Tab-separated table of C-alpha atoms in Angstrom:
chain	number	residue	atom	x	y	z
N	1	MET	CA	65.325	76.876	89.166
N	2	LYS	CA	68.848	78.630	91.315
N	3	LEU	CA	69.834	81.957	89.427
N	4	LEU	CA	72.617	84.108	91.267
N	5	PHE	CA	71.191	87.289	91.883
N	6	SER	CA	72.975	90.793	92.050
N	7	PRO	CA	69.213	93.756	92.439
N	8	PHE	CA	71.221	96.147	89.999
N	9	SER	CA	72.197	93.635	86.961
N	10	PRO	CA	70.061	94.473	84.052
N	11	TYR	CA	70.768	91.298	82.971
N	12	VAL	CA	70.355	89.348	86.259
N	13	ARG	CA	66.960	92.379	85.804
N	14	LYS	CA	66.360	90.891	81.985
N	15	CYS	CA	66.199	86.881	83.531
N	16	LEU	CA	64.019	87.981	85.425
N	17	VAL	CA	61.143	89.612	84.307
N	18	THR	CA	61.338	87.011	81.203
N	19	ALA	CA	60.748	84.350	84.079
N	20	ALA	CA	58.027	87.168	85.408
N	21	GLU	CA	56.278	87.506	82.061
N	22	LEU	CA	56.300	84.267	81.369
N	23	GLY	CA	55.129	82.735	85.332
N	24	LEU	CA	58.058	80.605	85.968
N	25	ASP	CA	59.502	83.725	88.085
N	26	GLU	CA	57.656	82.072	91.490
N	27	ARG	CA	60.074	78.633	90.406
N	28	ILE	CA	63.548	80.050	90.731
N	29	GLU	CA	65.869	79.923	93.832
N	30	LEU	CA	67.227	83.638	94.282
N	31	ARG	CA	71.350	83.286	94.852
N	32	PRO	CA	73.633	85.613	96.539
N	33	SER	CA	76.863	86.398	93.753
N	34	SER	CA	79.377	89.099	94.515
N	35	ALA	CA	80.024	90.171	90.949
N	36	HIS	CA	83.056	93.018	90.035
N	37	PRO	CA	85.098	93.342	87.109
N	38	ILE	CA	87.869	93.706	89.172
N	39	ASN	CA	87.777	91.759	91.646
N	40	ARG	CA	86.587	88.889	90.661
N	41	ASP	CA	84.440	86.183	92.663
N	42	GLN	CA	85.491	82.604	92.843
N	43	ALA	CA	82.335	81.304	93.583
N	44	ILE	CA	80.620	82.543	90.162
N	45	ILE	CA	83.986	81.476	88.119
N	46	ALA	CA	83.051	78.117	90.145
N	47	ASP	CA	80.590	77.591	87.928
N	48	ASN	CA	80.566	79.859	85.137
N	49	PRO	CA	84.273	80.546	84.392
N	50	LEU	CA	82.977	84.082	82.600
N	51	GLY	CA	83.034	84.873	86.167
N	52	LYS	CA	79.580	86.476	85.879
N	53	VAL	CA	75.907	87.668	86.327
N	54	PRO	CA	73.638	86.401	85.678
N	55	THR	CA	73.966	82.402	85.813
N	56	PHE	CA	71.863	80.024	86.212
N	57	PHE	CA	70.925	76.459	87.766
N	58	THR	CA	68.844	74.595	85.882
N	59	ASP	CA	66.381	71.186	88.403
N	60	ASP	CA	68.225	68.553	85.786
N	61	GLY	CA	72.258	69.975	87.167
N	62	GLN	CA	72.968	72.033	83.840
N	63	VAL	CA	74.234	75.355	84.723
N	64	LEU	CA	73.593	78.496	82.294
N	65	TYR	CA	74.767	81.967	80.779
N	66	ASP	CA	74.115	84.347	79.680
N	67	SER	CA	71.219	85.606	79.835
N	68	ARG	CA	70.427	85.129	76.208
N	69	VAL	CA	70.366	81.395	77.147
N	70	ILE	CA	69.133	81.859	79.891
N	71	CYS	CA	66.371	83.691	78.762
N	72	GLU	CA	65.891	81.070	75.903
N	73	TYR	CA	65.650	77.972	77.742
N	74	LEU	CA	62.931	79.947	79.867
N	75	ASN	CA	60.582	80.161	77.270
N	76	ASP	CA	61.650	76.920	75.947
N	77	LEU	CA	60.163	75.975	79.449
N	78	ALA	CA	57.035	77.259	79.711
N	79	GLY	CA	55.774	76.562	75.701
N	80	GLY	CA	55.957	80.985	75.730
N	81	SER	CA	56.686	83.199	72.953
N	82	LEU	CA	58.916	85.770	74.018
N	83	PHE	CA	61.144	83.770	71.107
N	84	PRO	CA	59.212	83.835	68.006
N	85	ALA	CA	59.495	81.759	65.510
N	86	GLY	CA	60.690	82.669	61.551
N	87	ALA	CA	61.837	86.168	59.810
N	88	ALA	CA	59.609	87.617	62.739
N	89	ARG	CA	62.464	85.514	65.548
N	90	TRP	CA	65.389	87.523	63.362
N	91	LYS	CA	63.679	90.975	64.380
N	92	SER	CA	63.075	89.930	67.959
N	93	LEU	CA	66.814	88.709	68.123
N	94	THR	CA	67.373	91.696	66.536
N	95	LEU	CA	66.291	94.111	68.923
N	96	GLN	CA	67.191	92.251	71.963
N	97	SER	CA	70.845	92.551	69.925
N	98	LEU	CA	70.266	96.073	70.539
N	99	GLY	CA	69.389	96.162	73.866
N	100	ASP	CA	72.495	94.375	75.516
N	101	GLY	CA	74.429	96.262	73.658
N	102	MET	CA	73.228	99.320	75.484
N	103	LEU	CA	73.555	96.968	78.330
N	104	ASP	CA	77.384	96.976	77.730
N	105	ALA	CA	77.399	100.182	77.040
N	106	ALA	CA	76.493	101.133	79.905
N	107	LEU	CA	78.179	98.768	82.791
N	108	LEU	CA	81.085	100.175	80.305
N	109	ALA	CA	80.204	104.104	80.825
N	110	ARG	CA	79.405	103.116	84.723
N	111	TYR	CA	82.961	101.044	84.901
N	112	GLU	CA	84.845	103.322	84.037
N	113	PRO	CA	84.492	105.808	87.043
N	114	ILE	CA	84.083	103.528	89.729
N	115	ALA	CA	85.505	100.222	88.961
N	116	ARG	CA	89.414	101.779	86.907
N	117	PRO	CA	91.570	104.282	89.087
N	118	GLU	CA	91.490	108.400	88.593
N	119	ASN	CA	94.200	108.692	87.058
N	120	LEU	CA	94.336	106.059	84.390
N	121	GLN	CA	89.996	106.815	83.337
N	122	TRP	CA	90.094	108.619	79.759
N	123	PRO	CA	86.741	110.899	80.005
N	124	ALA	CA	86.855	110.166	74.940
N	125	TRP	CA	85.802	106.323	75.724
N	126	ARG	CA	83.387	107.076	78.366
N	127	ASP	CA	81.907	109.740	75.967
N	128	ALA	CA	82.329	107.164	73.559
N	129	GLN	CA	80.144	104.203	75.506
N	130	LEU	CA	77.097	106.696	76.669
N	131	ASP	CA	76.857	107.724	72.545
N	132	LYS	CA	76.438	104.273	71.804
N	133	ILE	CA	73.586	105.067	73.505
N	134	GLU	CA	72.457	107.697	72.277
N	135	THR	CA	72.799	106.927	68.451
N	136	SER	CA	70.778	103.533	69.786
N	137	LEU	CA	67.607	105.794	70.874
N	138	ALA	CA	67.820	108.393	67.930
N	139	ALA	CA	67.210	104.804	65.703
N	140	LEU	CA	63.907	103.547	67.986
N	141	ASP	CA	63.459	106.996	67.983
N	142	ALA	CA	63.157	106.814	64.328
N	143	ARG	CA	61.575	103.868	63.994
N	144	PRO	CA	59.201	103.646	66.402
N	145	GLU	CA	56.432	100.975	65.240
N	146	LEU	CA	59.798	98.556	66.373
N	147	LEU	CA	58.272	98.875	70.249
N	148	GLN	CA	54.805	99.072	68.911
N	149	ASP	CA	52.723	95.624	70.049
N	150	ARG	CA	55.320	93.960	70.373
N	151	LEU	CA	55.727	91.306	73.985
N	152	ASP	CA	59.162	89.717	72.867
N	153	ILE	CA	62.871	89.175	74.165
N	154	GLY	CA	63.154	92.239	71.653
N	155	SER	CA	61.063	94.049	73.696
N	156	LEU	CA	61.740	92.985	77.030
N	157	THR	CA	65.391	94.133	76.577
N	158	ILE	CA	65.671	96.915	75.799
N	159	GLY	CA	63.106	97.938	78.704
N	160	CYS	CA	66.108	97.092	80.436
N	161	ALA	CA	68.285	99.086	79.418
N	162	LEU	CA	65.646	101.911	80.070
N	163	TRP	CA	65.215	101.041	83.827
N	164	TYR	CA	68.647	100.624	84.057
N	165	LEU	CA	69.361	104.419	81.664
N	166	GLY	CA	67.029	105.105	85.187
N	167	VAL	CA	69.219	103.980	87.437
N	168	ARG	CA	72.280	104.430	87.329
N	169	PHE	CA	72.394	107.656	84.554
N	170	PRO	CA	68.533	109.317	86.506
N	171	ASP	CA	70.960	113.238	84.246
N	172	LEU	CA	71.287	111.470	81.643
N	173	GLY	CA	67.959	112.858	79.682
N	174	TRP	CA	67.477	111.235	77.138
N	175	GLN	CA	63.926	111.523	77.173
N	176	ALA	CA	63.301	114.853	75.825
N	177	ARG	CA	65.190	114.259	73.356
N	178	ARG	CA	63.602	110.696	72.563
N	179	PRO	CA	60.110	111.666	73.558
N	180	ARG	CA	57.923	108.593	70.785
N	181	VAL	CA	61.005	106.161	73.383
N	182	ALA	CA	59.543	107.495	76.338
N	183	ALA	CA	55.879	106.812	75.378
N	184	TRP	CA	56.848	104.053	74.628
N	185	TRP	CA	58.455	103.558	78.149
N	186	ALA	CA	55.850	106.132	79.777
N	187	GLY	CA	53.676	102.645	79.192
N	188	PHE	CA	55.962	98.987	79.093
N	189	SER	CA	57.677	100.100	81.980
N	190	GLN	CA	53.656	99.691	84.159
N	191	ARG	CA	53.791	96.331	83.221
N	192	PRO	CA	53.338	94.872	85.992
N	193	SER	CA	57.194	92.177	85.193
N	194	MET	CA	59.174	95.715	84.472
N	195	SER	CA	57.612	97.665	87.702
N	196	ARG	CA	58.888	94.468	89.591
N	197	THR	CA	61.951	94.684	92.153
N	198	TRP	CA	63.733	91.104	93.771
N	199	SER	CA	65.539	91.124	96.294
N	200	LEU	CA	66.867	88.215	98.547
N	201	PRO	CA	65.566	86.012	100.719
N	202	GLY	CA	65.028	87.017	104.399
């Protein structure tokens, strides 16, 4: 199996964290890529018309994207339990959507100053994206039971979102405002899958 890799892509990390929890990460070959929202990588587009990572290649020749599809494929391949059945499935998938939405907002906020020309930047747009993160963290802090004592695609996605905030928005200071989420993250971030770093071979 192969995965187009970018070290700071939270969605690539989400796939690798999932693979690690399922004992599959050592079977995945990481391949270099240069995904960018403006300067699109034609090498990625050849396999994924969206030109985005993660893009995943199965051993039987399928090309899968995005992280939601890849993670569910890995869970199915390993016979895992990260995607529960029944009513628990909808709770898990909804939590995954919340984490993905936080990441979408964080990426848009990140791209505003680094990918858009200065004269076209819109501070109010960036602030609105960051506010999506704030309201999401507030919702989680108000209902800590949504995160406690669970290991599934929902909690892993929230974990990857919090990791990305730490990497790209270290001055956001959300922990002081959301102490229950911060307490959960302090423990969850110690999982081997969450604390691990990946890099290209060689």
